[in-house]
Amino acid sequence: MAKLSEKIGYALGDAAAGGITWKVMSIAFPLFFTNVFGLTVADTATLMLIARMFDVVTDPVMGSLADRTQSRWGTYRPWLIFGAVPLGLIFALLLYTPDFGLTGKRIWAYTFYLLMMVVYTAVNVPYGSLLGVMTDDDNEKNQFSSFRMVGAYAMGFITLLSFPYLQKMVGGSDQHQYAVVGVLLGAVATVGTLGCGLLTKERLKPVRAEKFSLKPFADLFRNKPWVYLTLIGICMNFFNGFRYAVAGYMFEYCLHGDVTVSGLIINYTVFMTFGELTCMIFGGVSPVFTKWVGSKRMAFIWAAVICVVTSVAFFFIPMDAASIWVMVAVVILTSIGIGLYSPLLWSMYADVADYATEKNGTSSTGLIFSSGTMSQKFGTAISGSLVALLLGIAGFVSGTDTTGQTVITITDPESVNNMIWALFSLFPAIIAGIMIVLIYYYPIRK
């Protein structure tokens, strides 16, 4: 029976990866690259797309490599222990804007974004795989998964809420603010990742394959539950990716800047913080809700229905700062659904790993969990890339002039605003509907 300290330690891993590095990359990077760093819309879309296509290869390879790791620290923990410092350092460098022209900025952004994806993969794939070797008790897996989601959402809440206040405290140009905040958040991510590696335990020994082969990769595509769950994971991250990537643009252009209510600065990060807090609460409630409805599958379906209904409702809210509290209320309702289904995905991946071990005779836990992070990156990348491309089609133009300054041009404000609004509401609603269909046919009924 795992101690509370170990569950908290496991939560620190996703607090660092999901609550800091990935949260900032999802919500701030599209706006950062176009409006602060000075890349064009096309560069931003291409960068995010290429990096994630790169991950389609590196994630499964990392999963297979992690499965074969043997050390005094275990199979998966050493990757967290020794990957903690590179994770925080490269994250900080990625938020730094060098005094280069457009070509130099492209090289910097592509280099460090790809490096960030590599180190994130090297840490997060083994982190996810830990769940498969810490316990074989299904209820305890749900608890660990719930702690993981609470940790991610709690740190996401702190990160997003503090972001505008940290920027204000730092002062100076936008570039300077992002650079300093990147160092601060990178340091916290390092500490959290290291803490996870040191506080957790690997109790189960993976049934290792004798040597490396391509058979485990081929077995994945014959594993029907894995296919469905990976598609569901991609859709989950499409859903979140559209909303997070476009939130900054929504405040900048639809609401004409930050909204101040009774001294509270509501910018795009604070706005999404209301959702993070709700997800944190309902991520903790998820195991109880799952028992109440009878299965993970049914719990997922009901949670996704909430997301469809509330996302459609958001589209009909007036595009006006005066409606900010109505927007916040609908985001909170949507986040109830997200909070309920998010922990289930990782617990279901553990079920798929057990299914694969029983069917194939050897463990491919790391490889299977790597598909979870792969779907996370793939879904976020495609959605982020589509946001940039669709905004460009609607009339949003960004770039760097000959002096190195960022230049923004809106050729059709109404078209851009309508696209932003739909990307935050209707596009996610369609994706949540697809999730319902996929989970309905998911073969593991527990």
PDB file of C-alpha atoms in Angstrom, residues 142-143 376 446:
ATOM      1  CA  ASN A 142      -7.083   5.339 -10.023  1.00  0.00           C
ATOM      2  CA  GLN A 143      -5.883   7.119  -6.884  1.00  0.00           C
ATOM      3  CA  GLN A 376      -0.848  14.711 -25.998  1.00  0.00           C
ATOM      4  CA  LYS A 446     -14.398  -1.580 -16.687  1.00  0.00           C
TER       5      LYS A 446
END
